[in-house]
Amino acid sequence: ADIISTVEFNYSGDLLATGDKGGRVVIFQREQENKSRPHSRGEYNVYSTFQSHEPEFDYLKSLEIEEKINKIRWLPQQNAAHFLLSTNDKTIKLWKISERDKRAEGYNLKDEDGRLRDPFRITALRVPILKPMDLMVEASPRRIFANAHTYHINSISVNSDHETYLSADDLRINLWHLEITDRSFNIVDIKPANMEELTEVITAAEFHPHHCNVFVYSSSKGTIRLCDMRSSALCDRHSKFFEEPEDPSSRSFFSEIISSISDVKFSHSGRYMMTRDYLSVKVWDLNMENRPVETYQVHEYLRSKLCSLYENDCIFDKFECCWNGSDSAIMTGSYNNFFRMFDRNTRRDITLEASRESSKPRAILKPRKVCTGGKRKKDEISVDSLDFNKKILHTAWHPLENIIAVAATNNLYIFQDKVN
Amino acid sequence: QDSQEKETVAPERAEEAKLKAKYPNLGQKPGGSDFLMKRLQKGQKYFDSGDYNMAKAKMKNKQLPSAGPDKNLVTGDHIPTPQDLPQRKSSLVASKLAG
């Protein structure tokens, strides 16, 4: 199995899509609750697997284009079929996933096995009838949105109008119509005329969940810009600018690197947004630009390890974050296969581990604790024993229930609330 | 509040001092252009399409040799493919740890 690079529930939570480094998409479907098997309370099983992207080579620029799926975003369901957008560094694809459970039998011109019938032997005309067949799930690419990004795509976001979506790379954001593949509008362009003057890049972008004219994008300098597409065609000038003031005396070599925002997510309510930087998660009120309303420390103990984290490149790891359905809790990953959850109301937080040793089916997860100094208690793990190769970068929360999906390198874990 | 800030400042500054001690030539503007340029150029592989096409033409009548055991042989009789090439570290942008 390949390294999982993105995880996303659909709008109902019945489907869970994962993308991996090999360009494959695997979709899991939640089983209907079965009264005769009460313990298999909505388990997720593989529904469809397909190859979304293939590796490519841009001969003109000597650039290898990875097939790794950077993001998957579902479209709201409008008919029996499911649609999702998947993207690698350069190309976005719209996939249709549909079920086929009937097959027509009794064709006139061909046999059941497909061979053509001898026309002279056809003496009567019959009407083919539909017969049930074993469920087949088919994925087909319906649109391919290519050649619009010079730099590497980091985000895609479906608009609340269900007709358009945005794609963002390091320096530009484009607006697409889902039906039109040969044209896209550039709505943000931060490329300087002289590349020597480049000081920041776009790290993530997302449409507002309700206002189809509003989107935000985050930067490598720890800032978020909110843009309104009604104000101008090119949204280079932001409507709102979110930045937490920095204490100049605390500035160090690492300050800018660890302030780089790796993910930005609107709350379901649309009133807040959450950003993830290297050491913390911040919740911002859209009405207040000068500082976040809540800050949660994910792994503050890493601040005294920044030197080695810089040397082994871990300081550049891009963690994602997510809200639960009611916006009362947030979740993000860390190292050693740990992930963290914060309850915004009670201010309680918990650290859990996604690993085979600590997760037996149906067993309750034990909270973990990192020992930051002094004597290490039993069951605690010291900072130096953390495995920095085991990173949980991608997590997802079911839109309605307390079911979470956690990607630990090449394994997917699905956890749910204890059933009483 | 104040003392807590001083506590969080100290570890970062101590880490910075450690890094500077190891790599004294580290640039003044670390989060600036160097990092970003390197990030923008991810995936660069230098592939000589001339070599590739010449070898392909020469081999037209012969059996096409694949990568073979010696992966370093990327020109000449052996037809190089993008997969054979190691990821070339960009020389245009200095390694972040060099001067």
Coordinates of C-alpha atoms in Angstrom, one line a residue:
Chain A
A1 CA 0.0 0.0 0.0
D2 CA 1.2 3.4 -0.8
I3 CA 1.6 6.5 1.4
I4 CA -1.8 8.2 1.9
S5 CA -1.7 11.8 0.8
T6 CA -5.3 13.0 1.4
V7 CA -8.4 11.9 3.2
E8 CA -11.9 13.3 2.8
F9 CA -15.5 12.4 3.8
N10 CA -18.3 13.3 1.5
Y11 CA -21.2 15.5 2.5
S12 CA -23.2 12.7 4.1
G13 CA -20.3 10.9 5.6
D14 CA -21.3 7.7 3.9
L15 CA -18.3 7.8 1.6
L16 CA -14.7 8.3 2.6
A17 CA -12.1 8.9 -0.1
T18 CA -8.3 8.5 0.2
G19 CA -5.7 9.5 -2.3
D20 CA -2.2 8.2 -2.3
K21 CA 1.3 8.9 -3.5
G22 CA 0.9 6.4 -6.4
G23 CA -2.0 8.4 -7.9
R24 CA -4.7 6.0 -6.7
V25 CA -8.0 6.9 -5.1
V26 CA -9.7 4.4 -2.8
I27 CA -13.3 5.1 -1.7
F28 CA -14.8 3.5 1.3
Q29 CA -18.5 3.2 1.9
R30 CA -20.2 2.9 5.3
E31 CA -22.2 -0.3 5.6
Q32 CA -25.8 0.0 6.5
E33 CA -26.5 -0.8 10.1
N34 CA -27.5 -4.4 10.3
K35 CA -29.8 -5.4 13.1
S36 CA -28.5 -8.9 13.1
R37 CA -25.0 -7.7 13.5
P38 CA -25.2 -4.9 16.0
H39 CA -21.4 -4.7 16.4
S40 CA -20.7 -3.8 12.8
R41 CA -22.1 -0.3 13.5
G42 CA -21.5 1.3 10.2
E43 CA -18.2 -0.1 9.2
Y44 CA -16.4 1.3 6.2
N45 CA -15.5 -1.1 3.4
V46 CA -13.8 -0.6 0.1
Y47 CA -16.3 0.7 -2.4
S48 CA -14.2 1.7 -5.4
T49 CA -10.5 1.9 -6.3
F50 CA -9.2 3.6 -9.4
Q51 CA -6.1 5.2 -10.8
S52 CA -6.7 8.9 -10.9
H53 CA -3.4 10.3 -12.0
E54 CA -0.3 8.9 -13.7
P55 CA 3.3 10.2 -13.5
E56 CA 4.2 12.6 -16.2
F57 CA 7.3 14.3 -17.4
D58 CA 7.3 17.8 -18.7
Y59 CA 10.1 17.6 -21.3
L60 CA 10.1 21.3 -22.0
K61 CA 10.9 22.2 -18.4
S62 CA 12.6 19.0 -17.3
L63 CA 10.1 18.7 -14.6
E64 CA 8.8 15.4 -13.2
I65 CA 5.1 15.7 -12.4
E66 CA 4.3 13.4 -9.6
E67 CA 1.1 11.4 -9.7
K68 CA 0.6 11.9 -6.0
I69 CA -2.9 13.0 -5.1
N70 CA -2.6 16.3 -3.2
K71 CA -6.3 16.8 -2.5
I72 CA -9.7 15.3 -3.0
R73 CA -12.9 17.3 -2.7
W74 CA -16.4 15.8 -3.1
L75 CA -19.2 17.6 -4.9
P76 CA -22.6 17.7 -3.2
Q77 CA -24.6 14.7 -4.4
Q78 CA -27.2 15.6 -7.0
N79 CA -28.3 12.3 -8.4
A80 CA -27.5 8.6 -7.9
A81 CA -23.9 9.0 -9.0
H82 CA -21.1 10.6 -6.8
F83 CA -18.7 13.1 -8.1
L84 CA -15.3 14.2 -6.7
L85 CA -12.4 16.3 -7.8
S86 CA -8.9 15.0 -7.4
T87 CA -5.7 16.8 -8.1
N88 CA -2.0 16.2 -8.3
D89 CA 0.6 19.0 -8.8
K90 CA -0.7 20.1 -12.2
T91 CA -4.0 18.6 -13.2
I92 CA -7.4 18.5 -11.6
K93 CA -9.9 15.7 -12.6
L94 CA -13.6 15.4 -12.1
W95 CA -14.5 11.7 -11.5
K96 CA -17.9 10.2 -11.6
I97 CA -18.5 7.2 -9.5
S98 CA -21.6 5.3 -10.4
E99 CA -23.2 1.9 -9.5
R100 CA -24.4 -0.6 -12.0
D101 CA -26.6 -3.3 -10.7
K102 CA -28.6 -4.2 -13.8
R103 CA -27.6 -5.5 -17.1
A104 CA -29.6 -5.8 -20.3
E105 CA -30.0 -9.3 -21.7
G106 CA -31.5 -10.6 -24.9
Y107 CA -29.9 -8.4 -27.5
N108 CA -30.8 -9.2 -31.0
L109 CA -27.5 -8.6 -32.8
K110 CA -25.2 -10.2 -30.3
D111 CA -25.0 -13.2 -28.0
E112 CA -24.8 -13.0 -24.2
D113 CA -21.0 -13.3 -24.4
G114 CA -20.8 -10.5 -26.9
R115 CA -20.2 -12.4 -30.1
L116 CA -22.1 -11.1 -33.1
R117 CA -25.0 -13.3 -34.1
D118 CA -25.2 -14.5 -37.7
P119 CA -27.8 -12.1 -39.2
F120 CA -29.3 -14.9 -41.3
R121 CA -30.1 -16.8 -38.1
I122 CA -32.1 -14.0 -36.6
T123 CA -35.7 -14.8 -37.3
A124 CA -37.5 -13.0 -34.6
L125 CA -37.2 -9.6 -32.9
R126 CA -37.0 -9.5 -29.2
V127 CA -36.9 -6.7 -26.6
P128 CA -33.9 -6.9 -24.3
I129 CA -34.9 -7.1 -20.6
L130 CA -33.0 -5.7 -17.6
K131 CA -31.7 -8.4 -15.2
P132 CA -30.1 -7.8 -11.9
M133 CA -26.3 -8.3 -11.7
D134 CA -23.6 -8.2 -9.0
L135 CA -23.0 -4.6 -8.0
M136 CA -20.3 -3.0 -10.0
V137 CA -18.9 0.4 -9.1
E138 CA -17.4 2.3 -12.0
A139 CA -15.3 5.4 -11.9
S140 CA -14.9 7.4 -15.0
P141 CA -13.1 10.8 -15.6
R142 CA -15.7 13.3 -16.7
R143 CA -13.6 16.4 -16.9
I144 CA -9.9 17.1 -17.0
F145 CA -8.8 20.6 -16.0
A146 CA -5.2 20.8 -17.2
N147 CA -2.5 23.3 -18.1
A148 CA -3.6 26.1 -15.8
H149 CA -0.9 26.0 -13.2
T150 CA 2.7 26.8 -13.6
Y151 CA 3.5 26.0 -10.0
H152 CA 2.3 23.1 -7.7
I153 CA -1.3 22.9 -6.8
N154 CA -1.8 22.8 -3.1
S155 CA -5.6 23.2 -2.7
I156 CA -8.9 22.8 -4.5
S157 CA -12.2 24.0 -3.0
V158 CA -15.7 23.5 -4.3
N159 CA -17.9 26.7 -4.1
S160 CA -21.2 26.8 -2.3
D161 CA -22.8 27.6 -5.7
H162 CA -22.0 24.0 -6.7
E163 CA -21.0 25.3 -10.1
T164 CA -17.5 26.6 -9.6
Y165 CA -14.4 25.7 -7.8
L166 CA -11.0 27.2 -7.1
S167 CA -7.5 25.7 -7.5
A168 CA -4.5 27.2 -5.8
D169 CA -0.8 26.8 -6.5
D170 CA 2.2 28.5 -4.8
L171 CA 1.6 31.8 -6.5
R172 CA -1.8 31.8 -8.2
I173 CA -5.4 30.9 -7.6
N174 CA -7.7 30.0 -10.5
L175 CA -11.5 29.9 -10.7
W176 CA -13.1 27.2 -12.8
H177 CA -16.6 26.2 -13.8
L178 CA -17.1 22.5 -13.4
E179 CA -18.5 22.2 -16.9
I180 CA -15.7 24.1 -18.7
T181 CA -12.2 22.7 -19.0
D182 CA -10.6 24.9 -21.5
R183 CA -10.9 28.2 -19.6
S184 CA -10.3 29.3 -16.1
F185 CA -10.1 32.7 -14.5
N186 CA -7.1 33.8 -12.6
I187 CA -8.4 35.5 -9.4
V188 CA -5.2 35.8 -7.4
D189 CA -1.7 36.3 -8.6
I190 CA 1.1 37.1 -6.2
K191 CA 4.0 36.4 -8.5
P192 CA 6.3 39.4 -8.3
A193 CA 7.6 40.9 -11.5
N194 CA 11.1 40.1 -10.3
M195 CA 11.3 36.6 -8.8
E196 CA 14.2 37.8 -6.6
E197 CA 11.6 39.8 -4.7
L198 CA 9.6 36.7 -3.8
T199 CA 8.9 36.7 -0.1
E200 CA 5.9 34.5 0.4
V201 CA 3.9 31.8 -1.3
I202 CA 0.3 30.6 -1.1
T203 CA 0.0 27.6 1.1
A204 CA -3.8 26.8 1.2
A205 CA -7.1 28.3 -0.1
E206 CA -10.8 27.6 0.6
F207 CA -14.2 29.0 -0.4
H208 CA -16.5 30.2 2.3
P209 CA -19.1 27.4 3.0
H210 CA -22.1 29.8 2.4
H211 CA -21.0 33.0 0.7
C212 CA -20.1 32.0 -2.8
N213 CA -18.2 35.3 -3.4
V214 CA -15.8 34.8 -0.5
F215 CA -12.7 32.8 -0.2
V216 CA -9.5 32.8 1.9
Y217 CA -5.9 31.9 1.2
S218 CA -3.1 31.4 3.7
S219 CA 0.6 32.2 3.2
S220 CA 4.0 30.9 4.2
K221 CA 4.4 34.0 6.4
G222 CA 1.5 33.0 8.7
T223 CA -1.1 35.4 7.2
I224 CA -4.6 34.8 5.9
R225 CA -6.3 37.0 3.3
L226 CA -10.0 37.0 2.8
C227 CA -11.1 38.0 -0.7
D228 CA -14.5 39.0 -2.1
M229 CA -14.9 38.3 -5.8
R230 CA -17.6 41.0 -6.0
S231 CA -15.1 43.7 -5.4
S232 CA -12.9 43.1 -8.5
A233 CA -12.1 40.5 -11.1
L234 CA -8.6 40.1 -9.8
C235 CA -8.5 39.7 -6.1
D236 CA -5.0 40.8 -5.5
R237 CA -6.2 43.2 -2.9
H238 CA -7.7 41.5 0.0
S239 CA -10.9 42.5 1.8
K240 CA -9.6 41.3 5.2
F241 CA -6.1 40.5 6.4
F242 CA -5.6 38.3 9.3
E243 CA -2.3 38.3 11.1
E244 CA -1.3 37.8 14.7
P245 CA 1.2 40.4 15.9
E246 CA 4.6 39.0 16.6
D247 CA 6.7 40.0 19.6
P248 CA 9.8 41.3 17.8
S249 CA 12.0 40.3 20.7
S250 CA 11.1 36.7 20.3
R251 CA 12.0 36.5 16.6
S252 CA 14.5 33.9 15.6
F253 CA 15.7 32.1 12.5
F254 CA 12.9 29.7 12.8
S255 CA 10.0 32.2 13.4
E256 CA 8.9 32.6 9.8
I257 CA 9.3 28.9 9.0
I258 CA 7.2 27.7 11.9
S259 CA 4.6 30.4 11.3
S260 CA 3.9 29.1 7.8
I261 CA 0.3 28.0 7.6
S262 CA -0.1 24.5 6.3
D263 CA -3.9 24.3 6.3
V264 CA -6.9 26.6 6.5
K265 CA -10.4 25.4 7.1
F266 CA -13.7 27.3 7.6
S267 CA -15.9 26.2 10.3
H268 CA -19.2 24.6 9.2
S269 CA -21.0 27.7 10.5
G270 CA -18.9 29.9 8.3
R271 CA -18.3 32.3 11.2
Y272 CA -14.8 31.0 12.1
M273 CA -11.8 29.6 10.3
M274 CA -8.9 27.5 11.6
T275 CA -5.3 27.6 10.6
R276 CA -2.5 25.1 11.3
D277 CA 1.1 26.2 11.6
Y278 CA 4.0 24.0 12.7
L279 CA 3.4 24.1 16.4
S280 CA -0.2 25.2 16.9
V281 CA -3.8 25.4 15.7
K282 CA -5.5 28.8 15.7
V283 CA -9.2 29.6 15.5
W284 CA -10.0 33.0 14.0
D285 CA -13.3 34.9 14.1
L286 CA -13.8 36.3 10.6
N287 CA -14.9 39.6 12.3
M288 CA -11.5 40.0 14.0
E289 CA -8.4 40.4 11.9
N290 CA -5.8 41.3 14.5
R291 CA -5.5 38.1 16.4
P292 CA -7.0 34.6 16.7
V293 CA -9.7 34.0 19.2
E294 CA -8.3 30.7 20.3
T295 CA -4.8 29.1 20.1
Y296 CA -4.1 25.5 20.8
Q297 CA -0.6 24.1 21.3
V298 CA -0.2 20.9 19.4
H299 CA 3.3 19.9 20.4
E300 CA 4.9 22.8 22.1
Y301 CA 7.7 20.5 23.3
L302 CA 9.1 20.6 19.8
R303 CA 10.1 24.2 20.2
S304 CA 13.3 23.1 21.9
K305 CA 14.1 20.7 19.1
L306 CA 13.8 23.1 16.2
C307 CA 17.4 22.8 15.2
S308 CA 17.3 19.0 14.6
L309 CA 13.8 19.3 13.0
Y310 CA 15.3 21.8 10.6
E311 CA 18.1 19.5 9.8
N312 CA 15.9 16.5 9.1
D313 CA 13.4 18.7 7.2
C314 CA 10.5 17.9 9.5
I315 CA 10.1 21.5 10.2
F316 CA 8.6 21.8 6.7
D317 CA 6.0 19.1 7.3
K318 CA 2.5 20.2 6.4
F319 CA -0.1 19.1 8.9
E320 CA -3.8 19.5 8.2
C321 CA -6.6 20.2 10.6
C322 CA -10.3 19.6 10.7
W323 CA -13.5 20.6 12.5
N324 CA -16.1 18.2 13.8
G325 CA -19.7 18.6 12.5
S326 CA -20.9 21.0 15.2
D327 CA -17.6 23.0 15.3
S328 CA -17.2 22.2 18.9
A329 CA -14.0 20.2 18.5
I330 CA -11.0 20.3 16.3
M331 CA -8.4 17.7 15.4
T332 CA -4.9 17.7 14.0
G333 CA -2.0 15.3 13.7
S334 CA 1.5 15.2 15.2
Y335 CA 4.5 12.8 15.2
N336 CA 4.9 9.3 16.5
N337 CA 1.5 8.5 15.0
F338 CA -0.1 10.8 17.6
F339 CA -3.1 13.0 16.8
R340 CA -4.6 15.6 19.0
M341 CA -8.2 16.7 19.6
F342 CA -9.3 19.8 21.3
D343 CA -12.8 20.5 22.7
R344 CA -13.4 24.2 22.2
N345 CA -16.0 24.4 25.0
T346 CA -14.3 22.6 27.8
R347 CA -10.8 23.4 26.7
R348 CA -9.9 19.8 27.3
D349 CA -7.5 18.1 24.9
I350 CA -6.4 14.6 24.3
T351 CA -3.6 12.9 22.5
L352 CA -4.3 9.5 20.9
E353 CA -2.2 7.2 18.8
A354 CA -3.0 5.5 15.5
S355 CA -0.9 2.4 15.4
R356 CA -1.5 -1.3 15.1
E357 CA -0.1 -2.0 18.6
S358 CA -2.4 0.4 20.3
S359 CA -5.5 -0.2 18.2
K360 CA -7.2 -3.5 18.5
P361 CA -10.7 -3.5 16.9
R362 CA -13.3 -2.4 19.3
A363 CA -10.7 -1.5 22.0
I364 CA -10.9 1.9 23.5
L365 CA -7.9 4.1 22.7
K366 CA -5.7 5.0 25.6
P367 CA -4.7 8.7 25.9
R368 CA -1.0 9.3 25.4
K369 CA 1.3 11.8 27.0
V370 CA 4.6 13.2 26.0
C371 CA 7.0 13.8 28.8
T372 CA 8.5 17.2 28.4
G373 CA 11.1 17.2 31.1
G374 CA 12.3 15.8 34.3
K375 CA 11.2 12.4 35.4
R376 CA 9.3 10.4 32.9
K377 CA 6.3 8.7 34.3
K378 CA 5.3 5.2 33.3
D379 CA 3.3 5.2 30.0
E380 CA 4.7 8.5 29.1
I381 CA 7.0 8.9 26.1
S382 CA 9.9 11.2 26.1
V383 CA 10.4 13.8 23.3
D384 CA 13.6 12.1 22.2
S385 CA 11.9 8.8 21.7
L386 CA 9.3 10.2 19.3
D387 CA 9.5 8.7 15.8
F388 CA 9.5 11.7 13.5
N389 CA 9.0 9.4 10.5
K390 CA 5.6 8.5 11.7
K391 CA 3.7 11.7 10.9
I392 CA -0.1 12.1 10.8
L393 CA -0.5 14.8 8.3
H394 CA -4.1 14.0 7.1
T395 CA -7.2 13.5 9.2
A396 CA -10.9 13.9 8.5
W397 CA -14.0 14.1 10.7
H398 CA -17.4 12.8 9.7
P399 CA -19.7 15.7 8.9
L400 CA -22.4 14.5 11.3
E401 CA -21.1 11.9 13.7
N402 CA -18.1 11.3 15.8
I403 CA -16.3 9.1 13.4
I404 CA -12.8 10.1 12.4
A405 CA -10.4 8.9 9.7
V406 CA -6.7 9.2 10.4
A407 CA -4.0 8.5 7.8
A408 CA -0.8 7.1 9.4
T409 CA 1.7 6.9 6.5
N410 CA 0.3 4.0 4.5
N411 CA -2.4 2.9 6.9
L412 CA -5.9 4.3 7.3
Y413 CA -7.5 4.2 10.7
I414 CA -11.2 4.8 11.3
F415 CA -12.2 5.5 14.9
Q416 CA -15.6 6.1 16.3
D417 CA -17.3 7.0 19.5
K418 CA -17.8 4.3 22.1
V419 CA -21.1 2.6 21.5
N420 CA -23.1 2.2 24.7
Chain B
Q1 CA 2.5 36.4 31.2
D2 CA 5.8 38.1 30.7
S3 CA 7.9 35.3 32.3
Q4 CA 6.0 32.7 30.2
E5 CA 7.0 34.5 27.1
K6 CA 10.6 34.6 28.1
E7 CA 10.4 30.9 28.7
T8 CA 9.1 30.3 25.2
V9 CA 11.6 32.7 23.7
A10 CA 14.6 31.0 25.2
P11 CA 14.3 27.5 23.7
E12 CA 13.8 29.0 20.2
R13 CA 16.9 31.2 20.5
A14 CA 18.9 28.4 22.0
E15 CA 18.0 26.2 19.0
E16 CA 19.0 29.1 16.7
A17 CA 22.3 29.4 18.4
K18 CA 22.8 25.6 18.0
L19 CA 22.1 25.8 14.3
K20 CA 24.4 28.8 13.7
A21 CA 27.1 27.0 15.6
K22 CA 26.8 24.0 13.2
Y23 CA 26.4 26.0 10.0
P24 CA 28.1 29.4 10.5
N25 CA 27.5 30.4 6.9
L26 CA 23.7 30.2 7.2
G27 CA 22.1 33.1 5.3
Q28 CA 20.7 36.1 7.0
K29 CA 17.3 35.8 5.5
P30 CA 16.3 32.2 6.0
G31 CA 12.7 32.3 5.3
G32 CA 13.2 34.3 2.2
S33 CA 13.9 33.6 -1.4
D34 CA 16.2 30.6 -1.1
F35 CA 13.6 28.4 0.5
L36 CA 10.8 29.6 -1.6
M37 CA 12.7 29.2 -4.9
K38 CA 13.7 25.7 -3.9
R39 CA 10.0 24.9 -3.1
L40 CA 8.9 26.3 -6.4
Q41 CA 11.4 24.1 -8.3
K42 CA 10.5 20.8 -6.7
G43 CA 10.6 18.0 -9.1
Q44 CA 13.4 19.3 -11.4
K45 CA 15.1 16.5 -13.3
Y46 CA 17.6 17.2 -16.0
F47 CA 16.9 14.9 -18.9
D48 CA 18.6 15.2 -22.2
S49 CA 16.0 14.6 -24.8
G50 CA 18.6 14.8 -27.5
D51 CA 20.5 11.8 -26.1
Y52 CA 17.2 10.0 -25.6
N53 CA 16.1 10.5 -29.2
M54 CA 19.5 9.7 -30.7
A55 CA 19.7 6.5 -28.7
K56 CA 16.1 5.6 -29.7
A57 CA 16.9 6.2 -33.4
K58 CA 20.1 4.1 -33.2
M59 CA 18.2 1.3 -31.5
K60 CA 15.3 1.3 -33.9
N61 CA 16.4 -2.0 -35.4
K62 CA 17.9 -3.5 -32.4
Q63 CA 16.1 -4.8 -29.3
L64 CA 15.4 -2.0 -26.9
P65 CA 17.6 -2.3 -23.8
S66 CA 15.9 -1.3 -20.6
A67 CA 17.5 0.2 -17.6
G68 CA 19.6 -2.8 -16.8
P69 CA 21.8 -3.3 -13.8
D70 CA 23.9 -0.2 -14.3
K71 CA 21.5 2.6 -13.6
N72 CA 24.2 5.3 -13.8
L73 CA 24.6 4.6 -17.5
V74 CA 22.2 7.2 -18.8
T75 CA 23.7 8.2 -22.1
G76 CA 25.2 6.4 -25.1
D77 CA 23.8 3.0 -26.1
H78 CA 21.5 2.8 -23.2
I79 CA 18.2 4.6 -23.6
P80 CA 17.6 6.8 -20.6
T81 CA 14.1 7.2 -19.3
P82 CA 12.9 9.8 -16.8
Q83 CA 12.5 7.0 -14.2
D84 CA 16.2 6.1 -14.4
L85 CA 17.4 9.5 -13.5
P86 CA 18.1 10.3 -9.9
Q87 CA 16.5 13.4 -8.6
R88 CA 19.0 16.1 -9.3
K89 CA 19.6 18.5 -6.5
S90 CA 19.2 22.0 -7.8
S91 CA 22.5 23.7 -8.1
L92 CA 20.9 27.0 -9.0
V93 CA 19.7 27.4 -5.5
A94 CA 22.2 26.8 -2.8
S95 CA 21.5 24.1 -0.3
K96 CA 19.8 25.7 2.6
L97 CA 22.7 24.8 4.8
A98 CA 25.4 26.2 2.6
G99 CA 26.5 29.8 2.4

